[in-house]
């Protein structure tokens, strides 16, 4: 992996996501690109993510600046250099979602704060802006936790679909350095009789070719409830989920549960689709 990109609101930089992105860049032994988005001409208007653009012209956009862009860039550079990371800067001015999706075409991994927004009001988590990025990004996306003290275990959420396999493979190829971490293949089934069929054995065999220690764990019940109870208050875990908005695992981010899940499950979450 050569290009890790951190999305930063140029006027409201988040220190926690910067610190997390630096940790990931150190892990991958690569530089970190700060994608500074300055929302000068447009204002974000939450609506259904199935609809059109969320943006409209706003004369008040500039009045909501809370930090100088140059100061934010300087803070990012200093943070990177203090951790031994070479910083790179991309400064885009325009419609944020379009700028991010365009830049994601040329990134190996996009890191984003689940709270980031370009609309001046409280929103449930993840924000409408982040949901659209998750749906449209041209590379894997990683949601940054508020606090990150390292991790010892990788949890691959698996539903047997091609999309969940794709997510597992993408994460593994991007982070070969993690071959010595404990891996858990986690399945949620509504029917006990469906547990550990041939498709799970094949996935386990593939994982054992890439990781030293691999386990399988099955939960029985409703996906959204079981995932929440499993991850609640967990620490030192990395969560990998495939097919955002396209499979049963998207229940993890349904609007009715998003706020409580992401506020109480403060873990790094890797999401991708194909």
Coordinates of C-alpha atoms in Angstrom, one line a residue:
X1 CA 0.0 0.0 0.0
X2 CA 1.5 3.3 -1.1
X3 CA -1.2 6.0 -0.8
X4 CA -3.3 6.4 2.4
X5 CA -5.5 9.5 2.2
X6 CA -7.1 11.2 5.3
X7 CA -10.2 13.3 4.6
X8 CA -10.0 16.5 6.6
X9 CA -12.5 19.4 6.8
X10 CA -10.1 22.2 6.2
X11 CA -12.0 24.5 8.6
X12 CA -12.7 21.9 11.3
X13 CA -9.7 19.4 11.5
X14 CA -10.1 16.5 13.8
X15 CA -7.1 15.6 15.9
X16 CA -8.2 12.1 16.7
X17 CA -8.6 11.0 13.1
X18 CA -5.2 12.6 12.3
X19 CA -3.5 10.6 15.1
X20 CA -5.2 7.4 13.9
X21 CA -4.2 7.9 10.3
X22 CA -0.6 8.4 11.4
X23 CA -0.7 5.1 13.2
X24 CA -2.0 3.4 10.1
X25 CA 0.6 5.1 7.9
X26 CA 3.3 3.9 10.4
X27 CA 1.9 0.4 10.2
X28 CA 2.1 0.4 6.4
X29 CA 5.4 2.3 6.4
X30 CA 4.2 4.9 3.9
X31 CA 3.5 8.6 3.7
X32 CA 0.1 10.1 4.6
X33 CA -1.8 12.3 2.3
X34 CA -4.1 14.9 3.9
X35 CA -7.0 15.7 1.7
X36 CA -8.1 19.1 2.9
X37 CA -11.6 19.9 1.7
X38 CA -12.7 23.6 1.8
X39 CA -16.4 24.0 1.3
X40 CA -16.4 27.5 -0.1
X41 CA -19.2 27.5 -2.6
X42 CA -21.6 24.8 -1.4
X43 CA -23.4 23.8 1.7
X44 CA -24.4 20.2 2.6
X45 CA -28.1 19.5 2.9
X46 CA -29.0 16.1 4.4
X47 CA -31.5 14.1 2.5
X48 CA -32.0 10.5 1.4
X49 CA -28.7 9.0 0.2
X50 CA -30.6 7.4 -2.7
X51 CA -31.4 10.8 -4.1
X52 CA -29.3 13.4 -6.0
X53 CA -26.7 15.7 -4.7
X54 CA -26.9 17.1 -1.2
X55 CA -25.4 20.4 -2.1
X56 CA -26.7 23.8 -2.9
X57 CA -25.2 27.3 -3.3
X58 CA -24.9 29.1 0.0
X59 CA -23.9 32.7 0.7
X60 CA -23.3 31.9 4.3
X61 CA -20.7 29.1 3.7
X62 CA -17.7 31.3 4.4
X63 CA -19.2 32.6 7.7
X64 CA -19.0 29.1 9.2
X65 CA -15.2 28.8 9.0
X66 CA -13.9 27.9 12.5
X67 CA -10.2 27.4 11.6
X68 CA -7.8 28.9 9.1
X69 CA -7.0 26.3 6.3
X70 CA -3.3 27.2 6.4
X71 CA -3.3 26.6 10.1
X72 CA -5.0 23.2 9.7
X73 CA -2.4 22.2 7.1
X74 CA 0.4 23.3 9.4
X75 CA -1.1 21.2 12.2
X76 CA -1.3 18.1 10.0
X77 CA 2.3 18.5 8.8
X78 CA 3.6 18.9 12.3
X79 CA 1.7 15.9 13.6
X80 CA 3.0 13.7 10.8
X81 CA 6.6 14.8 11.1
X82 CA 6.5 14.3 14.9
X83 CA 5.6 10.7 14.3
X84 CA 8.2 10.1 11.6
X85 CA 5.7 10.2 8.7
X86 CA 6.2 12.1 5.5
X87 CA 3.1 14.3 4.9
X88 CA 1.6 15.1 1.5
X89 CA -1.1 17.7 1.0
X90 CA -4.0 18.0 -1.4
X91 CA -6.2 21.1 -1.0
X92 CA -9.5 21.1 -2.8
X93 CA -12.1 23.9 -2.9
X94 CA -15.5 23.0 -4.2
X95 CA -18.3 20.4 -3.7
X96 CA -16.8 18.1 -1.0
X97 CA -18.3 14.8 -2.0
X98 CA -17.3 15.2 -5.6
X99 CA -13.8 16.1 -4.7
X100 CA -13.4 13.2 -2.3
X101 CA -14.8 10.6 -4.7
X102 CA -12.5 11.9 -7.5
X103 CA -9.4 11.7 -5.3
X104 CA -10.4 8.3 -4.0
X105 CA -9.8 6.9 -7.5
X106 CA -6.1 7.4 -6.9
X107 CA -5.8 6.2 -3.3
X108 CA -5.3 2.7 -1.8
X109 CA -7.2 3.6 1.3
X110 CA -9.4 6.5 2.4
X111 CA -9.6 7.3 6.2
X112 CA -12.5 9.4 7.4
X113 CA -13.9 10.5 10.7
X114 CA -17.5 9.1 11.0
X115 CA -18.6 12.5 12.4
X116 CA -17.2 14.7 9.6
X117 CA -19.8 16.9 8.0
X118 CA -20.0 20.2 6.0
X119 CA -23.4 21.1 7.5
X120 CA -23.5 23.3 10.6
X121 CA -25.8 21.2 12.8
X122 CA -25.8 18.0 14.9
X123 CA -26.3 14.8 12.9
X124 CA -26.7 11.1 13.9
X125 CA -23.6 8.9 13.2
X126 CA -22.3 8.2 10.7
X127 CA -23.1 11.6 9.1
X128 CA -25.1 11.8 5.9
X129 CA -21.9 12.9 4.2
X130 CA -19.9 9.9 5.4
X131 CA -22.7 7.6 4.3
X132 CA -22.5 9.0 0.8
X133 CA -18.7 8.6 0.8
X134 CA -19.1 4.9 1.9
X135 CA -21.5 4.3 -1.0
X136 CA -19.5 6.0 -3.7
X137 CA -15.8 5.8 -2.8
X138 CA -13.6 4.2 -5.4
X139 CA -11.3 2.6 -2.8
X140 CA -11.7 1.0 0.6
X141 CA -12.8 3.3 3.4
X142 CA -11.7 3.1 7.0
X143 CA -13.8 4.8 9.8
X144 CA -11.5 6.3 12.4
X145 CA -12.3 5.6 16.1
X146 CA -12.1 8.5 18.6
X147 CA -9.5 6.7 20.7
X148 CA -7.1 4.1 19.3
X149 CA -4.7 2.2 21.5
X150 CA -3.7 -0.4 19.1
X151 CA -5.3 -3.8 18.3
X152 CA -4.5 -7.5 18.7
X153 CA -7.4 -9.0 16.8
X154 CA -9.0 -8.6 13.3
X155 CA -12.7 -9.5 13.0
X156 CA -13.9 -10.3 9.5
X157 CA -17.7 -10.1 9.3
X158 CA -18.7 -12.7 6.9
X159 CA -22.1 -13.6 5.4
X160 CA -20.9 -15.9 2.6
X161 CA -21.4 -13.3 -0.1
X162 CA -18.9 -12.4 -2.8
X163 CA -18.8 -8.9 -1.4
X164 CA -17.7 -10.0 2.0
X165 CA -15.0 -12.2 0.5
X166 CA -13.8 -9.2 -1.5
X167 CA -13.6 -7.0 1.6
X168 CA -11.6 -9.7 3.4
X169 CA -9.1 -10.1 0.5
X170 CA -8.8 -6.3 0.1
X171 CA -7.9 -5.8 3.7
X172 CA -5.5 -8.7 3.7
X173 CA -3.7 -7.5 0.6
X174 CA -3.5 -3.9 1.9
X175 CA -2.1 -5.0 5.3
X176 CA 0.3 -8.0 4.8
X177 CA 2.1 -6.7 7.9
X178 CA -0.8 -8.1 10.1
X179 CA -0.2 -11.7 9.3
X180 CA 0.7 -12.4 12.9
X181 CA -2.5 -11.0 14.4
X182 CA -5.3 -13.2 15.7
X183 CA -8.1 -13.4 13.1
X184 CA -11.8 -14.1 13.8
X185 CA -14.2 -15.0 11.0
X186 CA -17.6 -13.9 12.4
X187 CA -20.9 -15.1 11.0
X188 CA -24.4 -14.2 12.1
X189 CA -27.1 -16.7 11.2
X190 CA -30.8 -16.7 11.8
X191 CA -30.9 -20.5 11.5
X192 CA -28.6 -22.6 13.7
X193 CA -28.7 -25.4 11.0
X194 CA -26.9 -23.1 8.5
X195 CA -23.7 -22.7 10.5
X196 CA -20.3 -23.6 9.1
X197 CA -21.1 -25.0 5.7
X198 CA -18.5 -25.6 3.0
X199 CA -18.3 -21.9 2.1
X200 CA -17.0 -21.1 5.6
X201 CA -14.4 -23.9 5.5
X202 CA -13.1 -22.6 2.2
X203 CA -12.9 -19.1 3.7
X204 CA -11.1 -20.4 6.7
X205 CA -8.6 -22.3 4.5
X206 CA -7.9 -19.1 2.6
X207 CA -7.3 -17.1 5.8
X208 CA -4.9 -19.7 7.2
X209 CA -2.7 -19.1 4.2
X210 CA -2.4 -15.5 5.2
X211 CA -2.6 -15.4 9.0
X212 CA -1.0 -17.5 11.7
X213 CA -4.0 -17.8 14.0
X214 CA -7.6 -18.1 12.6
X215 CA -10.8 -18.8 14.5
X216 CA -14.4 -19.1 13.5
X217 CA -17.3 -17.9 15.6
X218 CA -21.0 -18.0 14.8
X219 CA -23.9 -16.0 16.4
X220 CA -27.5 -16.9 16.0
X221 CA -30.2 -14.2 15.8
X222 CA -30.9 -10.8 14.2
X223 CA -27.8 -9.4 12.6
X224 CA -28.0 -5.9 13.9
X225 CA -28.6 -7.0 17.5
X226 CA -26.0 -9.7 17.5
X227 CA -23.3 -7.5 16.0
X228 CA -24.0 -4.8 18.5
X229 CA -23.9 -7.1 21.5
X230 CA -20.7 -8.8 20.2
X231 CA -18.8 -5.5 19.6
X232 CA -20.2 -3.6 22.6
X233 CA -17.4 -2.4 24.9
X234 CA -14.8 -4.3 22.9
X235 CA -11.3 -3.0 22.6
X236 CA -8.1 -3.8 20.6
X237 CA -10.1 -5.0 17.6
X238 CA -10.2 -4.1 13.9
X239 CA -13.5 -4.7 12.2
X240 CA -13.8 -5.5 8.5
X241 CA -17.2 -5.3 6.7
X242 CA -18.0 -5.8 3.0
X243 CA -20.7 -4.4 0.7
X244 CA -21.9 -1.3 2.5
X245 CA -25.5 -0.8 1.6
X246 CA -25.6 -3.9 -0.5
X247 CA -25.9 -6.9 1.9
X248 CA -27.4 -8.0 5.2
X249 CA -24.3 -6.7 7.0
X250 CA -25.5 -3.1 6.1
X251 CA -27.9 -3.6 9.0
X252 CA -24.9 -2.6 11.1
X253 CA -25.3 0.9 9.8
X254 CA -29.1 1.3 9.6
X255 CA -30.3 4.7 10.5
X256 CA -32.1 3.5 13.6
X257 CA -28.9 1.9 15.0
X258 CA -26.1 4.1 13.6
X259 CA -25.9 6.5 16.5
X260 CA -25.7 4.0 19.3
X261 CA -23.5 1.6 17.4
X262 CA -20.8 4.0 16.4
X263 CA -20.9 6.0 19.7
X264 CA -20.6 2.8 21.8
X265 CA -18.5 0.7 19.5
X266 CA -15.4 2.8 19.2
X267 CA -13.3 0.6 16.9
X268 CA -11.6 1.1 13.5
X269 CA -14.0 -0.2 10.8
X270 CA -12.8 -1.1 7.3
X271 CA -15.5 -1.1 4.6
X272 CA -15.3 -1.8 0.9
X273 CA -17.4 -3.0 -2.0
X274 CA -16.9 -3.9 -5.6

